[in-house]
Structures are given as C-alpha cells and as structure tokens.
Coordinates of C-alpha atoms in Angstrom, one line a residue:
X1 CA -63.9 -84.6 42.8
X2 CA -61.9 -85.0 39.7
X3 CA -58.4 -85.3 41.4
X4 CA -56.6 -88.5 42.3
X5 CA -56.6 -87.8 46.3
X6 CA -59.0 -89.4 48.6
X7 CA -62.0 -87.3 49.6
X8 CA -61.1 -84.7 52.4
X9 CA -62.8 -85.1 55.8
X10 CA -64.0 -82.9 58.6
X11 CA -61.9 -78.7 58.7
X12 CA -60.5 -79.9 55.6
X13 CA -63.6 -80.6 53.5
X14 CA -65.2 -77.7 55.8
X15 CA -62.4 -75.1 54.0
X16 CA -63.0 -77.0 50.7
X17 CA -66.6 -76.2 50.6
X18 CA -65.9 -72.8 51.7
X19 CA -63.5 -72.3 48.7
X20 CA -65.8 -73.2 46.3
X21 CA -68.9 -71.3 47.5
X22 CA -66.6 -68.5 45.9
X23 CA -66.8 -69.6 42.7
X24 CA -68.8 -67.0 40.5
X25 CA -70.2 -69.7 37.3
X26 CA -70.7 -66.1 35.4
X27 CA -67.4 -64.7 35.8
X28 CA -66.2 -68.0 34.6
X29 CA -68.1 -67.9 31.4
X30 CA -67.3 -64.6 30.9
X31 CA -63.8 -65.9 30.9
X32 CA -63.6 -68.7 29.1
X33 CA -65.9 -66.2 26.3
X34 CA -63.1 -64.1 26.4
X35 CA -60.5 -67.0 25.9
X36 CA -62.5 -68.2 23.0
X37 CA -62.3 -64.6 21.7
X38 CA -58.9 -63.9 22.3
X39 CA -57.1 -67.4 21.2
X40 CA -59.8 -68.2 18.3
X41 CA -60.1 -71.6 20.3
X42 CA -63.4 -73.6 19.7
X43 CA -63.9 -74.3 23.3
X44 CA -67.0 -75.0 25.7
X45 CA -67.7 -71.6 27.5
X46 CA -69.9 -73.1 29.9
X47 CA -69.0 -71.6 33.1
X48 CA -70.3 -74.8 35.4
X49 CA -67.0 -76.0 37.6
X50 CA -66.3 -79.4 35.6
X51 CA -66.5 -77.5 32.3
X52 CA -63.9 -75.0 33.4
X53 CA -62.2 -77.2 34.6
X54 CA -61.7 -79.7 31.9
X55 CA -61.1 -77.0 29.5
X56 CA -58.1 -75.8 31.5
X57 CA -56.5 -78.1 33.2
X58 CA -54.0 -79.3 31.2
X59 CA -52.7 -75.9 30.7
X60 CA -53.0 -76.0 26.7
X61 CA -55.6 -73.4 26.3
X62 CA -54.0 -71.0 28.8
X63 CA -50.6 -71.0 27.1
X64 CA -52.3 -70.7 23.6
X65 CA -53.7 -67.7 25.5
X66 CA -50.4 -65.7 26.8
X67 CA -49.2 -66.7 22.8
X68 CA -52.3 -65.1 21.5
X69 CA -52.2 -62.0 23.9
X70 CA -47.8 -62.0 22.8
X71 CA -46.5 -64.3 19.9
X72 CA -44.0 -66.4 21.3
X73 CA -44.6 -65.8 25.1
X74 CA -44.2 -70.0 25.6
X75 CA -41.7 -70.8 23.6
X76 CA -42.7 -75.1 23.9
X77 CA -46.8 -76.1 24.6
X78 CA -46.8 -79.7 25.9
X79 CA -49.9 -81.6 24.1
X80 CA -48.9 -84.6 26.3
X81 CA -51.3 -85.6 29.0
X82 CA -48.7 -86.4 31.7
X83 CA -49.3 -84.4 35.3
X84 CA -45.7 -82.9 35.0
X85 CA -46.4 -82.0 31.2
X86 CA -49.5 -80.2 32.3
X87 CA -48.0 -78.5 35.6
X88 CA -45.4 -77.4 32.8
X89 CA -47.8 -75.6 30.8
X90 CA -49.5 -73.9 33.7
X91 CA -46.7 -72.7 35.1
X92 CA -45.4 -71.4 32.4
X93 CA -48.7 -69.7 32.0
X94 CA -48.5 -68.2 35.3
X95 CA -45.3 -66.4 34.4
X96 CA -46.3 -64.9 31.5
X97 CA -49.4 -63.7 33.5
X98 CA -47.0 -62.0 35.7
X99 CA -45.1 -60.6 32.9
X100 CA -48.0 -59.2 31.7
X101 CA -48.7 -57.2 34.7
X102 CA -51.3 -59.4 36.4
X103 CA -50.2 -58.8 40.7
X104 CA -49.0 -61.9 42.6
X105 CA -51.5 -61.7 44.4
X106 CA -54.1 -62.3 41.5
X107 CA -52.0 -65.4 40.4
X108 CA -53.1 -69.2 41.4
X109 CA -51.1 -72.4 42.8
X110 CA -50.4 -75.0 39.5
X111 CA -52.5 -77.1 42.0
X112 CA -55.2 -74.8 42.6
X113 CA -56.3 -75.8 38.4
X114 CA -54.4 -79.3 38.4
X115 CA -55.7 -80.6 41.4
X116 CA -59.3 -78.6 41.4
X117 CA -58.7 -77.2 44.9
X118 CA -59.7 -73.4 43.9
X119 CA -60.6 -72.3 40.8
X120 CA -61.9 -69.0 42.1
X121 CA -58.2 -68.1 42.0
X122 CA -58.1 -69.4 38.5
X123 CA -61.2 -66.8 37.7
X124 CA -59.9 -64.1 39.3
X125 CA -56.4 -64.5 37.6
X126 CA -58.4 -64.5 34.5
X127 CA -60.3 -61.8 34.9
X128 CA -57.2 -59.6 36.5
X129 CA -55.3 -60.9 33.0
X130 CA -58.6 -60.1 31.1
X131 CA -58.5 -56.1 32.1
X132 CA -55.0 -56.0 30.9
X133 CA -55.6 -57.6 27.4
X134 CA -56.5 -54.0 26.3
X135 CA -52.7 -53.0 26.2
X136 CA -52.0 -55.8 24.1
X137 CA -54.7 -54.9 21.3
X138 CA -57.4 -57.1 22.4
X139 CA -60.4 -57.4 23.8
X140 CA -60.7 -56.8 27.5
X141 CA -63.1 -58.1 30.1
X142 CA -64.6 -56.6 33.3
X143 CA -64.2 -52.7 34.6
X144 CA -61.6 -50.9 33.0
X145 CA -58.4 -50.3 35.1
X146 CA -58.0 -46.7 36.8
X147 CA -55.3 -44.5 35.1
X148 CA -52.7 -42.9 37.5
X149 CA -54.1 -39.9 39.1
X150 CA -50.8 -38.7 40.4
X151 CA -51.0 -35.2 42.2
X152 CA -47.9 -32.1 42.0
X153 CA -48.2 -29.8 45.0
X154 CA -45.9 -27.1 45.1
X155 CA -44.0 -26.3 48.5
X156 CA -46.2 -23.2 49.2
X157 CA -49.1 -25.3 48.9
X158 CA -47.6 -27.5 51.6
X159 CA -46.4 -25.1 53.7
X160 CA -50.3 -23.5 53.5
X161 CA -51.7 -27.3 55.0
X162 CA -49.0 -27.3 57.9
X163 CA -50.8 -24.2 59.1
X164 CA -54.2 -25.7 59.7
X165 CA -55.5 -27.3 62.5
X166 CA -57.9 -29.3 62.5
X167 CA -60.9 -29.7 64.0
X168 CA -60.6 -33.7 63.6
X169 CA -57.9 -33.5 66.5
X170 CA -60.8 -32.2 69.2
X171 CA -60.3 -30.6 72.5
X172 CA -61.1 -31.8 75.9
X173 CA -60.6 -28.3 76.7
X174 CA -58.5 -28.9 80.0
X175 CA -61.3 -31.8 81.5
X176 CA -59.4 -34.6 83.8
X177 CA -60.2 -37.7 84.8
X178 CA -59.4 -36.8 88.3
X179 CA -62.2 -37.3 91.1
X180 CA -63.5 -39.9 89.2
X181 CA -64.5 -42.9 91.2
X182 CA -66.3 -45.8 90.0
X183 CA -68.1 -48.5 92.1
X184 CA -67.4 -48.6 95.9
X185 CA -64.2 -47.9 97.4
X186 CA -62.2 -50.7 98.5
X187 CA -62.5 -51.5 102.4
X188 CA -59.6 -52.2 104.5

C-alpha cells in the first residue's frame, strides 16, 4: 500500500479488500483515455490500480481537467508535492465536479485518491464527470445521460384514473379468519 499508514488488520483490512474488489481496471482506462483526450496530457492510461493512482494523486491532472472541460475553473494548480498542496488540488477538483453537475453522491473523499483507500469512487466520479463532458463540447464517456421525459396530464385525464379500480387491490370477497384454529387447543 502506497500510503504512509501502517497496514490495516482484521474487519479493517477485511472492508479494504472488499473496496477494492470494486475496482473495474477497464473503466479506469477508459478514464484516464478520456483525461488524456480531454486535457491533451501525455499521461499513462494504464488502468492497473498503481498507475491510476500515481497519475492522480496529486491532484494536478484532475484540475488541468475541470480547466480543460471550463477555462479558469481553478483559478491556482499547486505543482508542489506537499500532502496539503495536493489535498488542495483535489479538493478543488471535487467542487468543480459538483459545479459541473456531477451528484454528491458520485463525488470521492480527498482521502479516498490521497490515501488510496477507494478509488472505485475516484472511477465512478470520473465516469459520472465523463457523461457530462458532452455539454461542455467535448468528448463524453460511457452511456449517454436520459433527457427529461416530463409528462402534462390534463385534469380530465386525472379525474378519468380516479374512476378506476383496480384489480391490483383484490377481494377476499367477504372470507374471515374466524373459526380458524391452528394446533391443539390449550388445556386448562
């Protein structure tokens, strides 16, 4: 493990293991294909963990990314190799990934790439950030994203579906539960 903690034991290293069985190594290449599309970068798209990995985790690449997807997105990219410096960058990458439309839920912890503790939530934030690049000119990766299908009924059309019943709701056609012994009686 690439991070400056000591190896986790036991339920810990048990959920670590299970974290990273996520990890998709083709959904991470296709990412980092897509970042070396998008930013012009001349990165390693290898999508094995430690490549992805070093390629991202000082945050450098992903904020040349938000600049790439909107000029002047991160105002400041810190070159320097200094934990806070880096954090800085991610986090400022995370923002702009939110700006960008990309749902909380999709994001990732500055740890999660920093630390190496799930970079499936890196891919996934990539690839949610990837189907969006389409609305800012460039290209997208994964399945396009579903346009609104929103639906106008008018009030007699409403009024019509009030009148139904359904046969979903069943009958029991007046049966009780009365007279209904199971097992012995009890003894007294």
């Amino acid at each position: 493990m690439a991070s400056n903690r000591a190896a986790k034991s036991g339920f810990a290293a048990e959920a670590q293991r299970k974290i990273n069985s996520k990890y998709s190594e083709e959904l991470a290449q296709e990412s980092l294909e897509w970042i070396k599309a998008v930013t012009a970068e001349p990165i390693n798209t290898s999508g094995d963990t430690d490549n992805f990995f070093e390629v991202l985790k000082d945050g450098v690449i992903l904020c040349k990314l938000a600049n790439a997807l909107q000029p002047g997105s991160i105002k400041k990219i810190n070159e320097s190799k200094m934990a806070f410096k880096c954090m800085e960058n991610i986090s400022a990458f995370l923002e702009c990934a939110k700006n960008f439309g990309v749902p909380t839920q999709e994001t990732f912890q500055s740890v999660d790439l920093w630390e190496r503790q799930n970079l499936n939530s890196v891919v996934i934030c990539l690839q949610s950030l990837g189907r969006k690049a389409s609305n800012f000119n460039k290209p997208s990766i994964g399945p396009k994203e579903a346009d609104k299908n929103v639906r106008n009924f008018s009030d007699e059309q409403l009024r019509a579906g009030a009148n139904v019943i359904s046969l979903q709701y069943g009958s029991n056609k007046g049966a009780t539960q009365s007279g209904i012994n199971f097992g012995n009686t009890r003894h007294m």
